[in-house]
Coordinates of C-alpha atoms in Angstrom, one line a residue:
Chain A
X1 CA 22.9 -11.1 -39.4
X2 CA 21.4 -13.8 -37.2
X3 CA 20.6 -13.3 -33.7
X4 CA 21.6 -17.1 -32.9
X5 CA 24.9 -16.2 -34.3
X6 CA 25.6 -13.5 -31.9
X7 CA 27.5 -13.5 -28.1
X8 CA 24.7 -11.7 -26.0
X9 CA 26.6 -9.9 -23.0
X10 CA 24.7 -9.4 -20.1
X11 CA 26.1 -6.5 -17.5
X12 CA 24.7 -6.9 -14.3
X13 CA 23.7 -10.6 -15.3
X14 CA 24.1 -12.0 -11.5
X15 CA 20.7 -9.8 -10.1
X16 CA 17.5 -11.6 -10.8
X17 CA 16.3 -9.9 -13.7
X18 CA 19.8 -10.3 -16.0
X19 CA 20.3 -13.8 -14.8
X20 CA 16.9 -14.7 -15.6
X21 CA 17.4 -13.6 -19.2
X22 CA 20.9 -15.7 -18.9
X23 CA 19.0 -18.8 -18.5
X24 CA 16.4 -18.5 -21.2
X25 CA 18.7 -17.2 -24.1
X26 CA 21.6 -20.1 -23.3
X27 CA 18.5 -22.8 -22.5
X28 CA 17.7 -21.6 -26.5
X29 CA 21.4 -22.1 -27.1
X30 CA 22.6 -18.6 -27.7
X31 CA 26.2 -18.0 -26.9
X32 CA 26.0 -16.0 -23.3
X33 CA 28.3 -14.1 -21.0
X34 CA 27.2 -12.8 -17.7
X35 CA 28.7 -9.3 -16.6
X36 CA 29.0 -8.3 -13.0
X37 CA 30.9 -6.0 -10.9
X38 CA 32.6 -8.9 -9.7
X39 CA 34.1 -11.4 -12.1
X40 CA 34.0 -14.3 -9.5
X41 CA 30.1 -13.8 -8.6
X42 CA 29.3 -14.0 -12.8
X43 CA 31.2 -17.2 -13.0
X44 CA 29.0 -18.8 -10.0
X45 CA 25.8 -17.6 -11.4
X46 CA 27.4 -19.0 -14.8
X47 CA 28.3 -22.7 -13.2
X48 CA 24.3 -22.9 -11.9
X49 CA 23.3 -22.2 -15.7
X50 CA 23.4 -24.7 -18.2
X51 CA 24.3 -23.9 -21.9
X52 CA 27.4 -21.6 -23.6
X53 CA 27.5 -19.1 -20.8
X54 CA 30.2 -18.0 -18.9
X55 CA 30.9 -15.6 -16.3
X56 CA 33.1 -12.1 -16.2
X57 CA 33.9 -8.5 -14.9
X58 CA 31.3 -6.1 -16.7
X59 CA 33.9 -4.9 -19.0
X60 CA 35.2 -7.9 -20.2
X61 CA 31.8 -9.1 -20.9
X62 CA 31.4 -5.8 -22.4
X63 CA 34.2 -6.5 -25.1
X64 CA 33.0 -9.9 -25.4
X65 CA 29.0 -9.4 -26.9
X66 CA 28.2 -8.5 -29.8
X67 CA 25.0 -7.7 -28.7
X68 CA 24.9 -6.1 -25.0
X69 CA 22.1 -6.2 -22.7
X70 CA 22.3 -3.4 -19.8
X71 CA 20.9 -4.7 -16.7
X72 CA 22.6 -3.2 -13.8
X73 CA 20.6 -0.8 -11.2
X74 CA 19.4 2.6 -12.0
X75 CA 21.8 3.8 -9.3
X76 CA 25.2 3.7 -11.5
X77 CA 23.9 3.4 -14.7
X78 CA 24.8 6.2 -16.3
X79 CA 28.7 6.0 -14.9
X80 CA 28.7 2.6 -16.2
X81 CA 27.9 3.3 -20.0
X82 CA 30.4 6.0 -19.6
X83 CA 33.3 4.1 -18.4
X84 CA 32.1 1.3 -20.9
X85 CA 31.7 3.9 -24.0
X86 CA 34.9 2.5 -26.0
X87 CA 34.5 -0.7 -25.7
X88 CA 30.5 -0.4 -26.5
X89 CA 31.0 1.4 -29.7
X90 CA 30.0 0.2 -32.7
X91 CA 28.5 -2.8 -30.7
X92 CA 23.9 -2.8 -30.0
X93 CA 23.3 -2.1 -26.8
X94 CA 19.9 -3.1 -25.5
X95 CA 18.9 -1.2 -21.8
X96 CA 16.6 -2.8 -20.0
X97 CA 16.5 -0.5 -17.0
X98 CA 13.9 0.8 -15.0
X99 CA 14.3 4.0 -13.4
X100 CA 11.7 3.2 -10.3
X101 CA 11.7 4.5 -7.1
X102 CA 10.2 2.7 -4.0
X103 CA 8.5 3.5 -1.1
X104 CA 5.4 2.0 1.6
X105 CA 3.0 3.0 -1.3
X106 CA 5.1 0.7 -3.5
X107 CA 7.0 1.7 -7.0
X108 CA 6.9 4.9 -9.1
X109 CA 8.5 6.4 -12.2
X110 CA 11.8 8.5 -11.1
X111 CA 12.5 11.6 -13.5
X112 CA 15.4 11.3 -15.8
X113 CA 17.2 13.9 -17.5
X114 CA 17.5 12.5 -21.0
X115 CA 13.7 11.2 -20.8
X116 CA 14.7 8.2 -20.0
X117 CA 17.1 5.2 -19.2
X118 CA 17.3 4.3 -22.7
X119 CA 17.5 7.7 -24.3
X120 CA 20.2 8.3 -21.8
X121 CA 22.2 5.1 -22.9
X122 CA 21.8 6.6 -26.3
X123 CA 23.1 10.2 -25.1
X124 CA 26.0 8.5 -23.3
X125 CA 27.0 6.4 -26.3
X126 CA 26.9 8.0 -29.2
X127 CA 29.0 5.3 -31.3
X128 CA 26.6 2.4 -30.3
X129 CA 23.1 1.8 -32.1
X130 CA 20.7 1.7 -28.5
X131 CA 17.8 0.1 -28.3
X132 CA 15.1 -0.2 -25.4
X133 CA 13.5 -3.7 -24.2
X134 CA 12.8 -6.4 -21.8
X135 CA 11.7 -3.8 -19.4
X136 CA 8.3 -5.6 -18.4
X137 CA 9.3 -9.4 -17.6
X138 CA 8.8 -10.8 -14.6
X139 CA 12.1 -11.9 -13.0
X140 CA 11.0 -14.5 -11.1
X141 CA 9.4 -16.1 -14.3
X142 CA 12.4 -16.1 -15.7
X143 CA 14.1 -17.4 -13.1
X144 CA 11.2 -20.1 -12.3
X145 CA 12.7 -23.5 -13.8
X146 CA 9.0 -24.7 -13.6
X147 CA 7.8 -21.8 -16.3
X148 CA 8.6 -23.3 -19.5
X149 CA 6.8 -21.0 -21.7
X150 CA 7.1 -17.2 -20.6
X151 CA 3.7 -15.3 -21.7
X152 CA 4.3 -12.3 -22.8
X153 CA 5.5 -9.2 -25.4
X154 CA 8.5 -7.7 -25.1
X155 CA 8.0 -4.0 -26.7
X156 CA 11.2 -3.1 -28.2
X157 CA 11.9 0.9 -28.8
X158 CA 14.9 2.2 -31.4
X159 CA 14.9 4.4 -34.4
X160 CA 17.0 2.1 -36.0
X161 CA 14.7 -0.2 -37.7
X162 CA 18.2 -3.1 -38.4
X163 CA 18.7 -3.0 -34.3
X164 CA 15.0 -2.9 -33.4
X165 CA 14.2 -6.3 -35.7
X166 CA 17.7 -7.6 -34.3
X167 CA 16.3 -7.6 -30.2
X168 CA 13.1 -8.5 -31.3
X169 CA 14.2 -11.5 -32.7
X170 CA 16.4 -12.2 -29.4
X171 CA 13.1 -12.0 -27.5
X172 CA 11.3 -14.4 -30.3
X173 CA 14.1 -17.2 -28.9
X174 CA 12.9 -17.7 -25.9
X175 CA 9.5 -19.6 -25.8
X176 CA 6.2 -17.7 -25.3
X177 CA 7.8 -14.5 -25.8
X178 CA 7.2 -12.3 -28.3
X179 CA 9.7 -9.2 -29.5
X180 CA 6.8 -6.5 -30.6
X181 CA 8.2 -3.0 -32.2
X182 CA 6.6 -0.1 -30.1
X183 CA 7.9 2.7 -31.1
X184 CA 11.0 5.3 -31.1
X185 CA 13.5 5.8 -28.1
X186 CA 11.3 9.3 -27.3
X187 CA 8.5 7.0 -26.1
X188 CA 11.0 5.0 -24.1
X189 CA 10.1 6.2 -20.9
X190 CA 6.4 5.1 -20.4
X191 CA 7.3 1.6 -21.3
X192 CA 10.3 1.6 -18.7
X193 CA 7.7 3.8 -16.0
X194 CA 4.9 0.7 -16.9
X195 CA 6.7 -1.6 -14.7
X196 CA 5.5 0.5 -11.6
X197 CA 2.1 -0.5 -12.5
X198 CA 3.2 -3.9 -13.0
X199 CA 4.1 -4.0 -9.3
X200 CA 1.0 -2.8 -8.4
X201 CA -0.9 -5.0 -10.1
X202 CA 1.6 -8.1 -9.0
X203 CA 0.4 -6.8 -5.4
X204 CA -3.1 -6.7 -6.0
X205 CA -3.6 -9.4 -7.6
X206 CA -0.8 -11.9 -5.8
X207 CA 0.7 -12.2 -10.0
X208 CA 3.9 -11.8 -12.0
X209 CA 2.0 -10.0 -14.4
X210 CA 3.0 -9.1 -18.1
X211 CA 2.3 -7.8 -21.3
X212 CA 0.5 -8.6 -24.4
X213 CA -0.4 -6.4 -27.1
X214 CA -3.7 -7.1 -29.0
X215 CA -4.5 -7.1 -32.1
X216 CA -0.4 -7.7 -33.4
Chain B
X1 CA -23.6 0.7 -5.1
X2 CA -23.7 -1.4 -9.0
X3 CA -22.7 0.3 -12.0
X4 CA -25.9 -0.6 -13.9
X5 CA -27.8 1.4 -11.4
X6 CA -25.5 4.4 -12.8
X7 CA -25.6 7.4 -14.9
X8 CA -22.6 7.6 -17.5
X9 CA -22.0 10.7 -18.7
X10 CA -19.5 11.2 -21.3
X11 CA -17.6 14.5 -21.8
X12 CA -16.8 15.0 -24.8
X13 CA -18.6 12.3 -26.3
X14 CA -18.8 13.9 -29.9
X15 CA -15.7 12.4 -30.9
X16 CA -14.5 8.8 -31.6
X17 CA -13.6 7.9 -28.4
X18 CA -16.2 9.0 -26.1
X19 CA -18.5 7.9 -29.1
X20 CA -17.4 4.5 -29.2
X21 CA -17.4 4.3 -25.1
X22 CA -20.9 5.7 -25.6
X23 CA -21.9 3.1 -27.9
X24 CA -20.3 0.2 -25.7
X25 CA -22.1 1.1 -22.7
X26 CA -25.5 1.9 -24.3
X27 CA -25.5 -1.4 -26.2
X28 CA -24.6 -3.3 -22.7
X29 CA -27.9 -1.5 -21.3
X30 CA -26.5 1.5 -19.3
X31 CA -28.4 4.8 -18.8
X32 CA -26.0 7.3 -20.9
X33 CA -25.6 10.8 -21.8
X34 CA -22.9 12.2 -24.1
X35 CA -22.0 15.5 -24.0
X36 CA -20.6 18.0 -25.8
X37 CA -19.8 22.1 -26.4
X38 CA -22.9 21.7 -28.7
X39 CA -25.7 20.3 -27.2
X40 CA -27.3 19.7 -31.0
X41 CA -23.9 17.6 -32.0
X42 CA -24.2 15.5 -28.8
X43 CA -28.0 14.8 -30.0
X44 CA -27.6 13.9 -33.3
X45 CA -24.8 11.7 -32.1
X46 CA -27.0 9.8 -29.4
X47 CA -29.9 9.7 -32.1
X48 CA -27.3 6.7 -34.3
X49 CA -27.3 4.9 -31.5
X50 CA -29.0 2.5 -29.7
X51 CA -29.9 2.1 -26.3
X52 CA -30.6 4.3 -23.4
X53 CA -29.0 7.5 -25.1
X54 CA -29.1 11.0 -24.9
X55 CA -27.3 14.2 -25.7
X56 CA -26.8 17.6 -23.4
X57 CA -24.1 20.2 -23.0
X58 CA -21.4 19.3 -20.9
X59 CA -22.3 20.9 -18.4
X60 CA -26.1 18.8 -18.6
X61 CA -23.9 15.9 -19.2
X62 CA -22.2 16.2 -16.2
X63 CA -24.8 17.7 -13.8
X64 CA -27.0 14.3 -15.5
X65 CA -24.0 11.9 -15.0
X66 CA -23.2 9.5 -11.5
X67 CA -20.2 8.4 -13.2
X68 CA -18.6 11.2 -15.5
X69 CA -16.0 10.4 -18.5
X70 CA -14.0 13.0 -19.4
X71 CA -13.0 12.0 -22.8
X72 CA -12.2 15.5 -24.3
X73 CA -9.2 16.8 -25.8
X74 CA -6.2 17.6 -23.8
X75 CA -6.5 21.0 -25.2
X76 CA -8.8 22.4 -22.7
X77 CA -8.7 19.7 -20.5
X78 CA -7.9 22.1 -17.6
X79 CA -10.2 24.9 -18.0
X80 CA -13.3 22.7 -18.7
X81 CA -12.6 20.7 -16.0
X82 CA -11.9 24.5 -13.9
X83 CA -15.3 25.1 -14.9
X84 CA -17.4 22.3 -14.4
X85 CA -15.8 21.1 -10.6
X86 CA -18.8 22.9 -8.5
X87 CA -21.2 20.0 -10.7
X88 CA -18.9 17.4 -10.8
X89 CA -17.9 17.8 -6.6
X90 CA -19.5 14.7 -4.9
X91 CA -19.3 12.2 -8.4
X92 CA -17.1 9.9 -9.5
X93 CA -14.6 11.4 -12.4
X94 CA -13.0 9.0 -15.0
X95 CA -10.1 10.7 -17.4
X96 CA -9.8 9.2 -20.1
X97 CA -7.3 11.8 -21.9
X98 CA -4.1 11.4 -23.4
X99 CA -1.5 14.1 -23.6
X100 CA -0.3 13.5 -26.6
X101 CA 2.0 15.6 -29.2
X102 CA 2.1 14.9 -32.9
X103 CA 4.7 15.2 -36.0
X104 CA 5.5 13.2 -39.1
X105 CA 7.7 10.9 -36.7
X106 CA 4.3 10.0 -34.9
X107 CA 2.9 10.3 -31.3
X108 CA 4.6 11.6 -28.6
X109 CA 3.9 12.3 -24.5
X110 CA 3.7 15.7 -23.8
X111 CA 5.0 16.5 -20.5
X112 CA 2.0 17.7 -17.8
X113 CA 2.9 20.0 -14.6
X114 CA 0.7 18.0 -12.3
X115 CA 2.2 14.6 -13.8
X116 CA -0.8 13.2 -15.9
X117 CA -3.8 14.3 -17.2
X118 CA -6.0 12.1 -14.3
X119 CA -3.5 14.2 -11.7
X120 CA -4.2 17.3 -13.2
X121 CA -8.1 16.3 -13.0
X122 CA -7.9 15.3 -9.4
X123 CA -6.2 18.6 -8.3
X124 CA -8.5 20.6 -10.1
X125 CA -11.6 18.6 -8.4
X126 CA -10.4 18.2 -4.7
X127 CA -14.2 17.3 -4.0
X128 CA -14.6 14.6 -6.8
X129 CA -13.3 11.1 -7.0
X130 CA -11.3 10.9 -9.9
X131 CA -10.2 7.6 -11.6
X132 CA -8.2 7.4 -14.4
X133 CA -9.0 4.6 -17.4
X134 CA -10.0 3.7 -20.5
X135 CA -6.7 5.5 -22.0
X136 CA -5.2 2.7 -24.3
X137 CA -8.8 1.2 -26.1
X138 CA -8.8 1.8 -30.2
X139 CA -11.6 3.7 -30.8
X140 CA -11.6 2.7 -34.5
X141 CA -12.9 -1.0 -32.4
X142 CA -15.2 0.6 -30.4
X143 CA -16.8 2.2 -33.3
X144 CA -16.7 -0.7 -35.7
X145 CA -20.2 -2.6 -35.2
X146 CA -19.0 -5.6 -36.6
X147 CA -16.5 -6.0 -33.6
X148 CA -18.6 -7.6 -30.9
X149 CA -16.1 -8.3 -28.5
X150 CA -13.4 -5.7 -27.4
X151 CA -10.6 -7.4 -26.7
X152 CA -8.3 -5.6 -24.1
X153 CA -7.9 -4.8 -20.5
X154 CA -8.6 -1.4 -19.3
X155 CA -6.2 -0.4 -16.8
X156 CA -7.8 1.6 -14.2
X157 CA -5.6 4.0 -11.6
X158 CA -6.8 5.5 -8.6
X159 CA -5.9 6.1 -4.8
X160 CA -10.1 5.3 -3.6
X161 CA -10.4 1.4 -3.9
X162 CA -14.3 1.8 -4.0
X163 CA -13.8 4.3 -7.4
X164 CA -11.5 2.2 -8.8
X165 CA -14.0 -1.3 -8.0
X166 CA -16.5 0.5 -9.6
X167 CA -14.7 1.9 -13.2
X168 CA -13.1 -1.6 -12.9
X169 CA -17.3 -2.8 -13.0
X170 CA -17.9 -0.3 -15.8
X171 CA -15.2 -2.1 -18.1
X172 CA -16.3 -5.2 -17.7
X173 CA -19.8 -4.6 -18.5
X174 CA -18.1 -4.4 -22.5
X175 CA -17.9 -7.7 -23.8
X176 CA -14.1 -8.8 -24.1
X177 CA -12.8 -5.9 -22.2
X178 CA -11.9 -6.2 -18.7
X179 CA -11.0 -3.7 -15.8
X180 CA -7.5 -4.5 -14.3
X181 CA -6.7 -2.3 -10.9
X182 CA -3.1 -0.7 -12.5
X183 CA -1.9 1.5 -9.4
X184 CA -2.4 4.9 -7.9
X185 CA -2.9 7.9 -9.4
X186 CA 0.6 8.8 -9.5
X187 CA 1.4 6.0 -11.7
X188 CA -1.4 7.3 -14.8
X189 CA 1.4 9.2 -16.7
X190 CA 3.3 6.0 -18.4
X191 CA -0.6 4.4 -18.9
X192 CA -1.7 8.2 -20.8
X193 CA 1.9 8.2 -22.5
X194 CA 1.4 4.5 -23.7
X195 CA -0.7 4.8 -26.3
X196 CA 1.6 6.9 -27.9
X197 CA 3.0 3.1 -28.3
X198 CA -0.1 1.5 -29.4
X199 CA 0.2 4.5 -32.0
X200 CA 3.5 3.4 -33.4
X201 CA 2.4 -0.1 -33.1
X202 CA -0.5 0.6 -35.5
X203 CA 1.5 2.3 -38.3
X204 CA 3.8 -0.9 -38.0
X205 CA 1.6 -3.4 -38.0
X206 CA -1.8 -1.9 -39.3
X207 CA -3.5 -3.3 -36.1
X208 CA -5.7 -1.7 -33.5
X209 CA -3.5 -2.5 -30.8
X210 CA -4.8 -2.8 -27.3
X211 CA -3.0 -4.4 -23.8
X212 CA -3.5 -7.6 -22.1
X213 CA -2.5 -7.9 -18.5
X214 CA -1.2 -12.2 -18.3
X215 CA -1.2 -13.8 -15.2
X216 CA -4.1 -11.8 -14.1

């Protein structure tokens, strides 16, 4: 199984984050469909793409990937993945959420029930292999037309070693990125939570900062 | 106030990782002292290496110690930390521990009532200035003499921008290592928790794994 032979589904592909990983996987010519809430807004943010992507409600992009990138708010998530359940099983669903909360100090880890958004994706869909990445890139690199080459690891968590290979191969497409395996769905959390310090550091230092591991 | 003007004193500095910070920081020309429960250990530790050196108790260490690393084990983190605030009140804290559960599946983050280990430091030493750092370096490089340069970034958390300047000094003084400001104390957890990653990333890849920030 090939990742450039897959449809890659994106729900919530019209905010920043899921349309920036629109553009780079159809500007590497994977076959894309954006998911949104509203069918009409995913074919607009579609049109300003170029490549094999298309827009659609949530579900029916959804039913359309074979591999299914969750990248809707924290806010719904959960009631999303349930309503979706049937049509996600058997499919790989990759959650790229980040449970963050906000205030004048700036972003922080929220507690989740299940450990964490991905492990909660996994609790809620049972029939789907779930697996954990793309937590840590900077939207507006993705978004930034200018940034041909995006610098940095994406640490991919699953305990299914097929799925985990599968995403980090998605993330090898897309120039200057680099899929890296980083460990089971139990250590989820602190690589979704890691994004708050990402913030902080963007602050600090005026960056849209990233990850690379050493060493790998 | 310059960190080379600066005692380090390293808690638990018996085992690899205090040892291998001990080693760094002697060998860029800082004044050290390692401690340990046994003040002959810590001794015959700082007599292999070279530098500016010594051994105490912990409780010498950190009565000695400007700067004090706590790089102990999480076991015990609490009460030694309980025991030792009356010295430490006034100085500048650096945790360095990891709450970290093992099985045959790998690393894990245990969970911590105050949130982290550095959160746990700083409410048992309200009169301190604790920092939180040097979680995520491989000790196995620090202790390897044929690595000259270290390369990572230390991600350093605090809520004093003075504390957190200066531990961000202290990193840099390694060669290849860099301190990189990573957020407020409330924010430590997911940077403790991570190297339960960098664990699984080791197994995986047979690296030493360490983080780079990009765009920083």
């Amino acid at each position: 199984m090939s990742i450039t032979d897959q449809t890659i589904a994106i729900l919530g592909g019209t905010g920043p984050q899921g349309r920036g990983l629109a553009r780079r996987f159809a500007a590497a010519g994977l076959d894309v469909v954006i998911g949104s809430r509203s069918a009409e807004r995913a074919a607009t943010t579609a049109a300003e793409l170029t490549g094999s992507v298309r827009g659609a409600s949530n579900a029916e992009a959804a039913a359309a990937g074979d591999v299914v990138l969750v990248v809707v708010p924290w806010d719904g998530h959960k009631e999303l993945l349930e309503l979706l359940a049937p049509v996600l099983a058997g499919k790989l669903v990759v959650d790229c959420v980040n449970p963050l909360g906000f205030d004048k100090q700036g972003a922080y880890a929220l507690p989740v029930e299940e450990g964490s958004a991905t492990q909660q994706a996994a609790a809620v869909l049972p029939d789907s292999r779930v697996v954990g990445a793309f937590h840590n890139v900077s939207a507006v690199l993705l978004e930034d037309p200018e940034a041909v080459s995006i610098e940095t690891d994406v640490l991919v968590l699953g305990d299914d070693r097929e799925a985990t290979d599968l995403v980090q191969a998605l993330a090898d497409v897309v120039p200057g990125m680099r899929g890296v395996y980083a460990g089971r769905l139990r250590n989820a959390h602190q690589v979704e939570a890691l994004t708050a310090n990402l913030i902080s550091i963007n602050r600090r230092y005026k960056a849209h900062a990233g990850v690379r591991v050493t060493d790998v």
